[in-house]
């Protein structure tokens, strides 16, 4: 595997998945892997297409000095399955919707090809939490940042071993 492509998906693509995109990109830069691993994010909903990250997400990223320059929400499409190696869903509803959209877009012969779809919290099984709680409703962006930071460390380890395995 020469390049690895990671897509984070949530509902609106303004709170959780852009936070994960920005945090993961920053960790890749620190690890010298930003030229090798590509990151993007998308939402299953269409309400915020073209919008920048939510101010709660921007505040967390500003506090940590992490860039979100140029980031704009877009909607997930089933064909993203062909463009990414990992599709990391911030909650189980997003995962269900993503799988349905992929199923609708992929022809029978192509079933089983494409990205590995997983939930973000499956990266942190010891937490015993299934979904990254949506701060659009809870307002708790600090807690989401903690989960995102830890989960992205775990994902980085996973991507490193995938890259090693391919050499
Ligand atoms: P996100 O949060 O999925 O983490 O971006 C949400 C953002 C917007 C809405 C719902 C969730 N909304 O209904 O507009």
PDB file of N, CA, C and O in Angstrom, residues 61-108:
ATOM      1  N   UNK A  61      -9.784  23.512  18.256  1.00  0.00           N
ATOM      2  CA  UNK A  61      -8.613  23.438  17.375  1.00  0.00           C
ATOM      3  C   UNK A  61      -7.710  24.655  17.585  1.00  0.00           C
ATOM      4  O   UNK A  61      -6.482  24.517  17.639  1.00  0.00           O
ATOM      5  N   UNK A  62      -8.319  25.829  17.765  1.00  0.00           N
ATOM      6  CA  UNK A  62      -7.528  27.039  18.036  1.00  0.00           C
ATOM      7  C   UNK A  62      -6.729  26.876  19.327  1.00  0.00           C
ATOM      8  O   UNK A  62      -5.556  27.240  19.402  1.00  0.00           O
ATOM      9  N   UNK A  63      -7.381  26.313  20.363  1.00  0.00           N
ATOM     10  CA  UNK A  63      -6.700  26.123  21.651  1.00  0.00           C
ATOM     11  C   UNK A  63      -5.452  25.252  21.502  1.00  0.00           C
ATOM     12  O   UNK A  63      -4.477  25.421  22.232  1.00  0.00           O
ATOM     13  N   UNK A  64      -5.507  24.303  20.582  1.00  0.00           N
ATOM     14  CA  UNK A  64      -4.382  23.365  20.403  1.00  0.00           C
ATOM     15  C   UNK A  64      -3.457  23.792  19.271  1.00  0.00           C
ATOM     16  O   UNK A  64      -2.512  23.086  18.941  1.00  0.00           O
ATOM     17  N   UNK A  65      -3.772  24.921  18.619  1.00  0.00           N
ATOM     18  CA  UNK A  65      -2.932  25.391  17.509  1.00  0.00           C
ATOM     19  C   UNK A  65      -2.999  24.490  16.286  1.00  0.00           C
ATOM     20  O   UNK A  65      -2.017  24.328  15.557  1.00  0.00           O
ATOM     21  N   UNK A  66      -4.158  23.876  16.075  1.00  0.00           N
ATOM     22  CA  UNK A  66      -4.331  22.970  14.927  1.00  0.00           C
ATOM     23  C   UNK A  66      -5.115  23.683  13.831  1.00  0.00           C
ATOM     24  O   UNK A  66      -6.172  24.255  14.080  1.00  0.00           O
ATOM     25  N   UNK A  67      -4.581  23.626  12.601  1.00  0.00           N
ATOM     26  CA  UNK A  67      -5.195  24.355  11.472  1.00  0.00           C
ATOM     27  C   UNK A  67      -6.435  23.644  10.930  1.00  0.00           C
ATOM     28  O   UNK A  67      -6.470  22.418  10.843  1.00  0.00           O
ATOM     29  N   UNK A  68      -7.425  24.488  10.566  1.00  0.00           N
ATOM     30  CA  UNK A  68      -8.594  23.985   9.841  1.00  0.00           C
ATOM     31  C   UNK A  68      -8.801  24.861   8.595  1.00  0.00           C
ATOM     32  O   UNK A  68      -9.902  24.936   8.047  1.00  0.00           O
ATOM     33  N   UNK A  69      -7.711  25.478   8.163  1.00  0.00           N
ATOM     34  CA  UNK A  69      -7.778  26.425   7.043  1.00  0.00           C
ATOM     35  C   UNK A  69      -8.380  25.767   5.806  1.00  0.00           C
ATOM     36  O   UNK A  69      -7.974  24.670   5.421  1.00  0.00           O
ATOM     37  N   UNK A  70      -9.333  26.450   5.221  1.00  0.00           N
ATOM     38  CA  UNK A  70      -9.911  25.999   3.955  1.00  0.00           C
ATOM     39  C   UNK A  70     -10.907  24.860   4.063  1.00  0.00           C
ATOM     40  O   UNK A  70     -11.473  24.436   3.056  1.00  0.00           O
ATOM     41  N   UNK A  71     -11.113  24.339   5.282  1.00  0.00           N
ATOM     42  CA  UNK A  71     -12.016  23.192   5.390  1.00  0.00           C
ATOM     43  C   UNK A  71     -13.467  23.624   5.210  1.00  0.00           C
ATOM     44  O   UNK A  71     -13.914  24.588   5.816  1.00  0.00           O
ATOM     45  N   UNK A  72     -14.195  22.880   4.373  1.00  0.00           N
ATOM     46  CA  UNK A  72     -15.610  23.176   4.103  1.00  0.00           C
ATOM     47  C   UNK A  72     -16.386  21.878   4.078  1.00  0.00           C
ATOM     48  O   UNK A  72     -15.906  20.880   3.521  1.00  0.00           O
ATOM     49  N   UNK A  73     -17.596  21.905   4.626  1.00  0.00           N
ATOM     50  CA  UNK A  73     -18.392  20.672   4.706  1.00  0.00           C
ATOM     51  C   UNK A  73     -18.797  20.193   3.314  1.00  0.00           C
ATOM     52  O   UNK A  73     -19.078  20.994   2.418  1.00  0.00           O
ATOM     53  N   UNK A  74     -18.817  18.886   3.171  1.00  0.00           N
ATOM     54  CA  UNK A  74     -19.352  18.278   1.947  1.00  0.00           C
ATOM     55  C   UNK A  74     -20.166  17.057   2.352  1.00  0.00           C
ATOM     56  O   UNK A  74     -20.056  16.551   3.476  1.00  0.00           O
ATOM     57  N   UNK A  75     -20.974  16.564   1.403  1.00  0.00           N
ATOM     58  CA  UNK A  75     -21.820  15.412   1.703  1.00  0.00           C
ATOM     59  C   UNK A  75     -21.135  14.124   1.250  1.00  0.00           C
ATOM     60  O   UNK A  75     -20.497  14.090   0.189  1.00  0.00           O
ATOM     61  N   UNK A  76     -21.296  13.077   2.061  1.00  0.00           N
ATOM     62  CA  UNK A  76     -20.778  11.752   1.703  1.00  0.00           C
ATOM     63  C   UNK A  76     -21.555  11.208   0.510  1.00  0.00           C
ATOM     64  O   UNK A  76     -22.774  11.361   0.424  1.00  0.00           O
ATOM     65  N   UNK A  77     -20.843  10.553  -0.415  1.00  0.00           N
ATOM     66  CA  UNK A  77     -21.519   9.839  -1.515  1.00  0.00           C
ATOM     67  C   UNK A  77     -20.991   8.403  -1.550  1.00  0.00           C
ATOM     68  O   UNK A  77     -19.849   8.151  -1.134  1.00  0.00           O
ATOM     69  N   UNK A  78     -21.828   7.487  -2.021  1.00  0.00           N
ATOM     70  CA  UNK A  78     -21.452   6.068  -2.051  1.00  0.00           C
ATOM     71  C   UNK A  78     -20.141   5.816  -2.776  1.00  0.00           C
ATOM     72  O   UNK A  78     -19.361   4.947  -2.405  1.00  0.00           O
ATOM     73  N   UNK A  79     -19.866   6.639  -3.804  1.00  0.00           N
ATOM     74  CA  UNK A  79     -18.636   6.454  -4.597  1.00  0.00           C
ATOM     75  C   UNK A  79     -17.380   6.774  -3.784  1.00  0.00           C
ATOM     76  O   UNK A  79     -16.272   6.428  -4.213  1.00  0.00           O
ATOM     77  N   UNK A  80     -17.534   7.418  -2.614  1.00  0.00           N
ATOM     78  CA  UNK A  80     -16.364   7.629  -1.746  1.00  0.00           C
ATOM     79  C   UNK A  80     -15.735   6.292  -1.376  1.00  0.00           C
ATOM     80  O   UNK A  80     -14.550   6.221  -1.052  1.00  0.00           O
ATOM     81  N   UNK A  81     -16.509   5.243  -1.430  1.00  0.00           N
ATOM     82  CA  UNK A  81     -16.007   3.897  -1.156  1.00  0.00           C
ATOM     83  C   UNK A  81     -14.804   3.543  -2.038  1.00  0.00           C
ATOM     84  O   UNK A  81     -13.910   2.824  -1.608  1.00  0.00           O
ATOM     85  N   UNK A  82     -14.797   4.053  -3.254  1.00  0.00           N
ATOM     86  CA  UNK A  82     -13.704   3.745  -4.193  1.00  0.00           C
ATOM     87  C   UNK A  82     -12.487   4.635  -3.974  1.00  0.00           C
ATOM     88  O   UNK A  82     -11.417   4.350  -4.474  1.00  0.00           O
ATOM     89  N   UNK A  83     -12.686   5.745  -3.282  1.00  0.00           N
ATOM     90  CA  UNK A  83     -11.624   6.749  -3.179  1.00  0.00           C
ATOM     91  C   UNK A  83     -10.821   6.656  -1.880  1.00  0.00           C
ATOM     92  O   UNK A  83      -9.829   7.371  -1.723  1.00  0.00           O
ATOM     93  N   UNK A  84     -11.299   5.831  -0.936  1.00  0.00           N
ATOM     94  CA  UNK A  84     -10.659   5.790   0.379  1.00  0.00           C
ATOM     95  C   UNK A  84     -10.374   4.349   0.808  1.00  0.00           C
ATOM     96  O   UNK A  84     -11.036   3.415   0.355  1.00  0.00           O
ATOM     97  N   UNK A  85      -9.378   4.212   1.691  1.00  0.00           N
ATOM     98  CA  UNK A  85      -9.051   2.895   2.254  1.00  0.00           C
ATOM     99  C   UNK A  85      -9.804   2.668   3.560  1.00  0.00           C
ATOM    100  O   UNK A  85     -10.195   1.557   3.861  1.00  0.00           O
ATOM    101  N   UNK A  86      -9.960   3.732   4.337  1.00  0.00           N
ATOM    102  CA  UNK A  86     -10.698   3.651   5.602  1.00  0.00           C
ATOM    103  C   UNK A  86     -11.781   4.729   5.626  1.00  0.00           C
ATOM    104  O   UNK A  86     -11.500   5.895   5.342  1.00  0.00           O
ATOM    105  N   UNK A  87     -13.011   4.317   5.958  1.00  0.00           N
ATOM    106  CA  UNK A  87     -14.084   5.286   6.202  1.00  0.00           C
ATOM    107  C   UNK A  87     -14.443   5.134   7.681  1.00  0.00           C
ATOM    108  O   UNK A  87     -14.946   4.090   8.115  1.00  0.00           O
ATOM    109  N   UNK A  88     -14.102   6.174   8.452  1.00  0.00           N
ATOM    110  CA  UNK A  88     -14.232   6.108   9.910  1.00  0.00           C
ATOM    111  C   UNK A  88     -15.461   6.919  10.318  1.00  0.00           C
ATOM    112  O   UNK A  88     -15.472   8.152  10.180  1.00  0.00           O
ATOM    113  N   UNK A  89     -16.486   6.214  10.804  1.00  0.00           N
ATOM    114  CA  UNK A  89     -17.777   6.846  11.096  1.00  0.00           C
ATOM    115  C   UNK A  89     -17.839   7.232  12.569  1.00  0.00           C
ATOM    116  O   UNK A  89     -17.538   6.418  13.446  1.00  0.00           O
ATOM    117  N   UNK A  90     -18.267   8.477  12.837  1.00  0.00           N
ATOM    118  CA  UNK A  90     -18.214   8.975  14.207  1.00  0.00           C
ATOM    119  C   UNK A  90     -19.283   8.346  15.098  1.00  0.00           C
ATOM    120  O   UNK A  90     -19.126   8.346  16.323  1.00  0.00           O
ATOM    121  N   UNK A  91     -20.366   7.833  14.522  1.00  0.00           N
ATOM    122  CA  UNK A  91     -21.325   7.072  15.341  1.00  0.00           C
ATOM    123  C   UNK A  91     -21.962   5.956  14.515  1.00  0.00           C
ATOM    124  O   UNK A  91     -21.738   5.852  13.300  1.00  0.00           O
ATOM    125  N   UNK A  92     -22.722   5.114  15.186  1.00  0.00           N
ATOM    126  CA  UNK A  92     -23.245   3.908  14.536  1.00  0.00           C
ATOM    127  C   UNK A  92     -24.359   4.230  13.537  1.00  0.00           C
ATOM    128  O   UNK A  92     -24.574   3.482  12.593  1.00  0.00           O
ATOM    129  N   UNK A  93     -25.051   5.349  13.741  1.00  0.00           N
ATOM    130  CA  UNK A  93     -26.065   5.769  12.761  1.00  0.00           C
ATOM    131  C   UNK A  93     -25.360   6.209  11.469  1.00  0.00           C
ATOM    132  O   UNK A  93     -25.777   5.846  10.360  1.00  0.00           O
ATOM    133  N   UNK A  94     -24.270   6.961  11.629  1.00  0.00           N
ATOM    134  CA  UNK A  94     -23.489   7.357  10.446  1.00  0.00           C
ATOM    135  C   UNK A  94     -22.996   6.109   9.719  1.00  0.00           C
ATOM    136  O   UNK A  94     -23.014   6.045   8.489  1.00  0.00           O
ATOM    137  N   UNK A  95     -22.545   5.109  10.494  1.00  0.00           N
ATOM    138  CA  UNK A  95     -22.008   3.881   9.886  1.00  0.00           C
ATOM    139  C   UNK A  95     -23.092   3.172   9.060  1.00  0.00           C
ATOM    140  O   UNK A  95     -22.853   2.741   7.930  1.00  0.00           O
ATOM    141  N   UNK A  96     -24.303   3.089   9.640  1.00  0.00           N
ATOM    142  CA  UNK A  96     -25.413   2.427   8.953  1.00  0.00           C
ATOM    143  C   UNK A  96     -25.726   3.170   7.651  1.00  0.00           C
ATOM    144  O   UNK A  96     -25.874   2.557   6.587  1.00  0.00           O
ATOM    145  N   UNK A  97     -25.803   4.497   7.739  1.00  0.00           N
ATOM    146  CA  UNK A  97     -26.125   5.306   6.559  1.00  0.00           C
ATOM    147  C   UNK A  97     -25.036   5.171   5.486  1.00  0.00           C
ATOM    148  O   UNK A  97     -25.333   5.067   4.296  1.00  0.00           O
ATOM    149  N   UNK A  98     -23.779   5.173   5.935  1.00  0.00           N
ATOM    150  CA  UNK A  98     -22.655   5.040   4.996  1.00  0.00           C
ATOM    151  C   UNK A  98     -22.740   3.701   4.274  1.00  0.00           C
ATOM    152  O   UNK A  98     -22.614   3.621   3.048  1.00  0.00           O
ATOM    153  N   UNK A  99     -23.002   2.628   5.029  1.00  0.00           N
ATOM    154  CA  UNK A  99     -23.082   1.299   4.401  1.00  0.00           C
ATOM    155  C   UNK A  99     -24.228   1.242   3.395  1.00  0.00           C
ATOM    156  O   UNK A  99     -24.093   0.656   2.323  1.00  0.00           O
ATOM    157  N   UNK A 100     -25.346   1.866   3.725  1.00  0.00           N
ATOM    158  CA  UNK A 100     -26.485   1.872   2.799  1.00  0.00           C
ATOM    159  C   UNK A 100     -26.155   2.666   1.534  1.00  0.00           C
ATOM    160  O   UNK A 100     -26.486   2.245   0.431  1.00  0.00           O
ATOM    161  N   UNK A 101     -25.499   3.822   1.697  1.00  0.00           N
ATOM    162  CA  UNK A 101     -25.150   4.648   0.532  1.00  0.00           C
ATOM    163  C   UNK A 101     -24.138   3.921  -0.358  1.00  0.00           C
ATOM    164  O   UNK A 101     -24.216   3.998  -1.584  1.00  0.00           O
ATOM    165  N   UNK A 102     -23.211   3.191   0.269  1.00  0.00           N
ATOM    166  CA  UNK A 102     -22.232   2.425  -0.522  1.00  0.00           C
ATOM    167  C   UNK A 102     -22.955   1.306  -1.278  1.00  0.00           C
ATOM    168  O   UNK A 102     -22.752   1.111  -2.475  1.00  0.00           O
ATOM    169  N   UNK A 103     -23.830   0.612  -0.578  1.00  0.00           N
ATOM    170  CA  UNK A 103     -24.588  -0.490  -1.195  1.00  0.00           C
ATOM    171  C   UNK A 103     -25.388  -0.006  -2.395  1.00  0.00           C
ATOM    172  O   UNK A 103     -25.476  -0.687  -3.414  1.00  0.00           O
ATOM    173  N   UNK A 104     -25.965   1.188  -2.259  1.00  0.00           N
ATOM    174  CA  UNK A 104     -26.774   1.743  -3.338  1.00  0.00           C
ATOM    175  C   UNK A 104     -25.947   2.158  -4.541  1.00  0.00           C
ATOM    176  O   UNK A 104     -26.458   2.241  -5.655  1.00  0.00           O
ATOM    177  N   UNK A 105     -24.655   2.447  -4.304  1.00  0.00           N
ATOM    178  CA  UNK A 105     -23.822   2.981  -5.386  1.00  0.00           C
ATOM    179  C   UNK A 105     -22.964   1.914  -6.055  1.00  0.00           C
ATOM    180  O   UNK A 105     -22.482   2.111  -7.160  1.00  0.00           O
ATOM    181  N   UNK A 106     -22.789   0.778  -5.365  1.00  0.00           N
ATOM    182  CA  UNK A 106     -21.833  -0.221  -5.844  1.00  0.00           C
ATOM    183  C   UNK A 106     -22.581  -1.339  -6.541  1.00  0.00           C
ATOM    184  O   UNK A 106     -23.558  -1.869  -6.011  1.00  0.00           O
ATOM    185  N   UNK A 107     -22.117  -1.701  -7.737  1.00  0.00           N
ATOM    186  CA  UNK A 107     -22.773  -2.789  -8.468  1.00  0.00           C
ATOM    187  C   UNK A 107     -22.430  -4.129  -7.813  1.00  0.00           C
ATOM    188  O   UNK A 107     -21.438  -4.244  -7.092  1.00  0.00           O
ATOM    189  N   UNK A 108     -23.232  -5.138  -8.075  1.00  0.00           N
ATOM    190  CA  UNK A 108     -23.072  -6.459  -7.462  1.00  0.00           C
ATOM    191  C   UNK A 108     -21.663  -6.998  -7.571  1.00  0.00           C
ATOM    192  O   UNK A 108     -21.091  -7.482  -6.594  1.00  0.00           O
TER     193      UNK A 108
END
